[in-house]
Amino acid sequence: MQTLRVPADREGIIKAVRVLAQGGLVAFPTETVYGLGANALDSQAVLSIFRAKGRPADNPLIAHVSGIAQAREYGRWGPLAQDLAQAFWPGPLTLIVERLDSMPSQVSAGLPTLALRLPGHEAARALITACGFPLAAPSANRSGRPSPTTAQHVLDDLEGLIPLVLDGGPSQVGLESTVVDVTGGHPRILRPGAVTPEMIAMAVGECQVADAVMRQLAPQEAAPSPGMRHRHYAPRARMTLVEGPPEAARERLLRLAQGRDDTWVLALEGLLPRTPGLQLRSLGRDAREAAHRLFHLLREADQQGVRQIYAQTLPRDGLGLAVMNRLARAANFNTIQAGETPDEEPMERKD
Ligand code: TXA
Ligand code: MG
């Protein structure tokens, strides 16, 4: 199959609607990352998403809707969902509610709950509205790869496997939406994103963060969200986080990476000097810029055959929590404490 790439304009959207209405798959831009969409009401189309991505069958998808009215047709909509949707939709927030029978169970991988999101990206909204049906859409990457933040990333993973990519330029946020479970009457974050715990607490007075957000699940432990179980965002390079006060982190990062061509360091501006022999890649000035760049950098590292990536850690407040959640998972929770005695540093590439 040949994959067509067209601008996400009126004409492109008309093409996309035609493909989707016939049960086909279309990758489309959102403000977070690119999504791989299918008609959520067409079970066969939904199952083909899992095949194209190589996605584990137990990992549910997000239904992207055109508005609160459409969300209410498919999920049990309580006052908390209403308040959060009013505060943050359209935008990078996904709400987990009870699924109604009007939504095929394949979308939520058989779960009694359903993830709903109204994206902020104008072309995405125009597409869903023009379709008239909700779009089931995970991130448009092959399973286990970093989420795509450009149309080119989508092609790198899915060229030949899907008929159409709408190109809307680079995603503004760069990390996936915040996933919040509202089935319990209190908001509980299952995946942090650009709508932060602080923002949710401001809007509705409280916000919990599932503690599995920042640690590895034990083998037999129940996952609050199936996505936590799967390894995510992973580059092929071996990745390690270096945690500790700036002075110690700087010293440790230099010692680990200086003079090694096949080793990258990801750090915010100002932590490390730009020196010859150090493959420094900037995460930008703050968590917002780091969010925007992270997945792109991980993909670039793969393309260049980087064998080892060291990354500094960020404060876990605001958007920093989302960046740290992705970094920790990309590193498979592999962390060094700077300032403590060095362990053996394994160097081999894992593939
Ligand atoms: O920003 C985003 O959310 C992007 C764009 C395309 O909208 N989509 C995205 O989808 O990141 P995906 O499938 O890559 O991530 C959805 C996450 C997964 O971790 C999944 O396990 C979780 O949401 N999820 C979906 N439905 C769920 C449910 N019913 N209960 C708990 N977690 C759920
Ligand atoms: Mg994904």
XYZ file of C-alpha atoms and ligand atoms in Angstrom:
385
model
C 0.000 0.000 0.000
C 1.241 3.451 -0.860
C 0.990 6.096 1.864
C -0.157 9.497 0.673
C 0.962 12.578 2.600
C -1.196 15.692 2.136
C -1.522 19.017 3.965
C -4.147 19.073 6.712
C -6.254 21.627 4.861
C -9.863 21.523 3.576
C -8.974 19.339 0.637
C -6.900 16.971 2.750
C -9.678 16.663 5.282
C -12.199 15.778 2.565
C -9.846 13.004 1.368
C -9.421 11.790 4.938
C -13.164 11.639 5.586
C -13.581 9.502 2.470
C -10.935 7.012 3.672
C -12.280 6.901 7.235
C -15.917 6.461 6.149
C -14.840 3.362 4.215
C -13.173 1.819 7.229
C -9.616 2.967 6.414
C -6.941 4.465 8.678
C -5.742 8.077 8.598
C -2.923 9.626 10.619
C -3.755 13.182 11.639
C -2.134 15.987 13.627
C -3.221 16.952 17.120
C -1.709 19.501 19.479
C -0.076 16.711 21.521
C 1.221 14.101 19.039
C -0.054 12.617 15.758
C -2.942 10.160 16.063
C -3.798 7.101 13.968
C -7.542 7.356 13.460
C -10.331 4.976 12.480
C -14.113 5.179 12.712
C -14.630 4.250 16.370
C -18.062 2.778 15.576
C -16.615 0.336 13.015
C -15.110 -2.591 14.964
C -13.185 -3.935 11.978
C -11.583 -0.553 11.352
C -10.688 -0.312 15.033
C -9.037 -3.735 14.995
C -6.953 -2.689 11.993
C -5.385 0.059 14.145
C -4.000 -2.617 16.471
C -2.575 -4.501 13.486
C -0.956 -1.457 11.846
C 0.710 -0.415 15.114
C 1.555 -3.895 16.365
C -0.265 -2.773 19.494
C -0.953 -5.268 22.321
C -4.640 -6.258 22.175
C -5.200 -5.312 25.824
C -4.231 -1.639 25.432
C -7.353 0.515 24.948
C -7.670 3.448 22.540
C -8.892 7.019 23.012
C -12.148 8.021 21.289
C -11.711 11.519 19.869
C -14.975 13.446 19.784
C -16.269 16.649 18.212
C -17.606 18.085 21.461
C -19.148 17.421 24.857
C -22.463 16.509 23.228
C -20.827 13.667 21.276
C -18.853 12.538 24.341
C -22.100 12.119 26.264
C -23.461 9.728 23.615
C -20.749 7.176 24.415
C -19.709 7.680 28.035
C -21.504 8.092 31.353
C -21.032 11.783 31.940
C -20.988 13.002 35.551
C -20.482 16.456 37.044
C -16.700 15.973 37.367
C -16.331 15.078 33.673
C -18.454 18.094 32.832
C -16.358 20.464 34.980
C -13.044 19.183 33.595
C -14.262 19.226 29.999
C -15.512 22.753 30.458
C -12.188 23.830 31.930
C -9.810 22.087 29.499
C -11.573 21.046 26.279
C -10.672 21.425 23.524
C -7.189 20.538 24.733
C -4.647 17.921 25.865
C -6.906 16.185 28.390
C -8.370 12.670 28.108
C -11.200 11.675 30.450
C -11.812 8.075 31.512
C -15.517 7.460 32.135
C -17.814 4.421 32.112
C -18.403 3.198 28.567
C -21.970 3.062 27.225
C -23.017 0.211 24.883
C -23.199 2.696 22.012
C -19.364 2.527 21.846
C -17.951 -0.804 20.569
C -15.939 -2.614 23.246
C -12.988 -3.054 20.817
C -12.158 0.631 21.279
C -11.480 0.127 24.971
C -9.976 -3.338 24.540
C -12.921 -4.878 26.360
C -12.756 -2.593 29.413
C -15.997 -1.252 30.916
C -14.486 2.250 30.777
C -13.809 4.569 27.840
C -11.205 7.279 27.174
C -12.630 10.443 25.565
C -10.816 13.493 24.233
C -11.658 16.647 22.309
C -8.341 17.733 20.759
C -7.334 21.379 20.541
C -5.804 21.193 17.059
C -8.129 22.869 14.582
C -7.586 20.407 11.733
C -8.225 17.476 14.090
C -11.492 19.022 15.235
C -12.538 19.838 11.672
C -11.811 16.228 10.693
C -13.877 14.691 13.511
C -16.752 17.083 12.887
C -16.718 16.371 9.151
C -16.743 12.611 9.811
C -19.806 12.761 12.029
C -18.510 9.749 14.000
C -15.878 9.665 16.768
C -12.340 8.636 15.834
C -10.584 5.920 17.795
C -6.961 7.036 17.738
C -3.819 6.027 19.576
C -0.536 7.779 18.845
C 0.502 7.076 15.239
C 3.753 5.209 16.017
C 4.627 1.531 15.817
C 4.027 0.155 19.302
C 6.991 0.738 21.626
C 8.446 3.616 19.586
C 8.338 7.257 20.710
C 5.086 9.008 19.729
C 5.290 10.931 16.434
C 5.368 14.723 16.617
C 5.700 15.287 12.847
C 4.171 13.718 9.730
C 7.666 12.473 8.855
C 7.839 10.512 12.136
C 4.531 8.857 11.183
C 5.930 7.876 7.789
C 9.132 6.583 9.391
C 6.998 4.093 11.354
C 3.927 3.418 9.212
C 4.837 4.102 5.572
C 3.202 1.424 3.425
C 0.910 0.314 6.248
C -1.680 3.127 6.085
C -3.199 4.979 3.094
C -3.047 8.603 4.299
C -1.219 11.053 6.564
C -2.522 14.593 7.075
C 0.463 16.873 7.575
C -0.218 19.703 10.015
C 3.390 20.539 10.880
C 5.105 19.772 14.205
C 2.853 19.077 17.217
C 2.727 22.011 19.566
C 2.947 20.167 22.913
C 5.061 17.177 21.864
C 3.866 14.778 24.602
C 0.584 12.843 24.765
C -2.483 14.145 26.596
C -3.050 13.968 30.325
C -5.208 10.904 31.089
C -7.532 11.425 34.059
C -9.805 8.793 35.544
C -13.041 10.412 36.699
C -15.020 7.205 37.335
C -14.358 7.423 41.073
C -15.814 10.908 41.510
C -12.331 12.320 42.232
C -9.856 13.137 39.470
C -6.937 10.725 39.327
C -4.138 11.181 36.795
C -3.043 7.947 35.092
C -0.711 9.631 32.612
C 0.621 13.175 33.148
C 0.571 15.679 30.290
C 0.235 19.363 29.506
C -2.857 19.716 31.686
C -0.976 19.470 34.976
C -2.141 18.260 38.423
C -1.856 21.869 39.591
C -4.207 23.052 36.818
C -6.747 20.311 37.561
C -6.686 21.068 41.280
C -7.259 24.747 40.495
C -10.269 23.863 38.340
C -12.026 21.288 40.532
C -10.415 21.667 43.952
C -8.425 18.408 44.059
C -6.281 16.062 42.004
C -4.579 12.755 42.743
C -1.737 11.298 40.721
C -1.637 7.489 40.522
C 1.654 6.558 42.161
C 2.476 4.117 39.346
C 3.015 7.216 37.173
C 6.590 7.521 38.439
C 7.622 3.988 39.196
C 7.794 0.578 37.591
C 4.868 -1.753 38.219
C 5.672 -4.972 40.043
C 5.186 -8.049 37.809
C 1.880 -9.112 39.420
C 0.615 -5.620 40.252
C -2.680 -4.424 38.734
C -2.155 -1.531 36.303
C -4.525 1.431 36.781
C -4.077 1.989 33.034
C -3.020 -0.799 30.643
C -0.562 1.619 29.005
C 1.540 1.587 32.192
C 2.246 -2.089 31.715
C 3.858 -1.698 28.298
C 7.274 -0.302 27.668
C 6.847 3.039 25.933
C 8.711 5.855 24.310
C 11.775 3.706 24.000
C 14.718 4.536 21.775
C 16.961 1.656 20.715
C 19.878 3.256 22.521
C 20.369 2.294 26.131
C 19.105 5.168 28.238
C 19.977 6.220 31.782
C 18.750 9.107 33.936
C 21.240 10.980 36.090
C 19.566 12.382 39.184
C 21.054 14.726 41.757
C 22.005 18.336 42.506
C 23.141 20.290 39.396
C 26.814 20.374 40.389
C 26.996 16.606 40.942
C 24.877 15.831 37.869
C 27.090 18.008 35.674
C 30.255 16.377 36.898
C 28.820 12.870 36.484
C 27.407 13.496 33.009
C 30.722 14.862 31.795
C 32.586 11.898 33.207
C 30.174 9.426 31.572
C 29.885 10.992 28.133
C 32.945 13.115 27.396
C 34.984 11.718 24.538
C 32.357 9.205 23.435
C 30.966 9.689 19.923
C 28.206 7.149 20.367
C 26.892 8.676 23.594
C 24.425 11.547 23.851
C 23.620 13.753 26.810
C 20.160 15.334 27.033
C 20.137 18.361 29.330
C 18.428 21.700 29.792
C 20.278 24.823 28.652
C 22.923 25.912 31.087
C 23.589 22.645 32.931
C 26.590 21.683 30.817
C 29.157 23.665 28.870
C 29.317 23.063 25.120
C 32.671 21.334 24.897
C 34.395 19.406 22.119
C 34.021 15.663 22.563
C 30.660 15.996 24.305
C 27.576 15.015 22.264
C 25.254 17.436 24.037
C 21.633 17.695 22.831
C 19.626 20.497 24.375
C 16.234 19.894 25.965
C 15.662 23.646 25.751
C 15.208 26.167 28.522
C 12.413 24.604 30.542
C 9.971 21.693 30.839
C 7.739 23.101 28.109
C 10.571 23.137 25.596
C 11.764 19.742 26.805
C 8.264 18.318 26.184
C 8.295 19.741 22.680
C 11.698 18.262 21.812
C 11.990 14.986 23.698
C 10.423 12.485 21.281
C 12.089 14.123 18.305
C 15.486 13.769 19.999
C 14.866 10.116 20.887
C 14.009 9.333 17.273
C 17.018 11.248 16.005
C 19.278 9.305 18.344
C 18.010 6.076 16.803
C 18.553 7.342 13.280
C 22.131 8.219 14.104
C 22.838 4.887 15.737
C 23.502 6.347 19.196
C 24.275 3.549 21.655
C 23.874 5.267 24.990
C 21.822 8.275 26.122
C 22.224 9.973 29.490
C 19.570 12.482 30.511
C 19.373 14.860 33.417
C 16.213 14.751 35.542
C 13.779 17.666 35.854
C 11.790 18.921 38.832
C 8.532 16.944 38.913
C 6.175 19.901 39.109
C 3.988 21.394 36.384
C 4.830 19.952 32.986
C 8.046 18.567 34.511
C 6.039 15.593 35.829
C 4.990 14.628 32.282
C 8.529 15.002 30.916
C 9.921 12.910 33.795
C 7.248 10.242 33.284
C 8.316 9.831 29.616
C 12.039 10.022 30.413
C 11.720 7.406 33.147
C 9.824 5.027 30.860
C 12.193 5.599 27.952
C 15.010 4.695 30.347
C 13.066 1.703 31.637
C 13.471 3.342 35.104
C 17.226 3.004 34.893
C 18.600 5.816 37.137
C 21.997 6.778 38.551
C 22.243 8.975 41.649
C 24.984 11.527 40.957
C 27.128 12.072 44.000
C 27.018 8.403 45.013
C 29.623 5.781 44.078
C 29.434 4.881 40.404
C 28.042 1.451 39.526
C 29.236 -0.500 36.568
C 27.917 1.424 33.551
C 26.701 -1.119 31.006
C 27.420 0.107 27.496
C 25.828 -2.330 25.101
C 22.979 -1.452 22.799
C 19.915 -3.504 23.647
C 18.572 -4.595 20.280
O -2.442 12.959 23.161
C -2.929 11.829 23.067
O -3.586 11.311 23.981
C -2.720 11.104 21.745
C -3.443 11.859 20.652
C -3.423 11.114 19.335
O -4.753 12.126 21.061
N -3.166 9.750 21.842
C -2.514 8.825 22.587
O -3.108 7.577 22.558
O -1.522 9.061 23.212
P -2.381 6.251 23.091
O -3.280 5.145 22.694
O -1.012 6.196 22.586
O -2.437 6.392 24.633
C -3.668 6.210 25.330
C -3.391 5.871 26.758
C -2.805 4.496 26.907
O -1.796 4.534 27.895
C -4.002 3.678 27.391
O -3.609 2.589 28.177
C -4.777 4.709 28.167
O -4.620 5.910 27.483
N -6.217 4.370 28.201
C -7.067 4.341 27.149
N -8.288 3.942 27.541
C -8.206 3.684 28.858
C -9.132 3.221 29.837
N -10.386 2.917 29.528
N -8.693 3.080 31.119
C -7.401 3.388 31.446
N -6.483 3.828 30.554
C -6.881 3.966 29.280
Mg 0.878 5.687 22.336
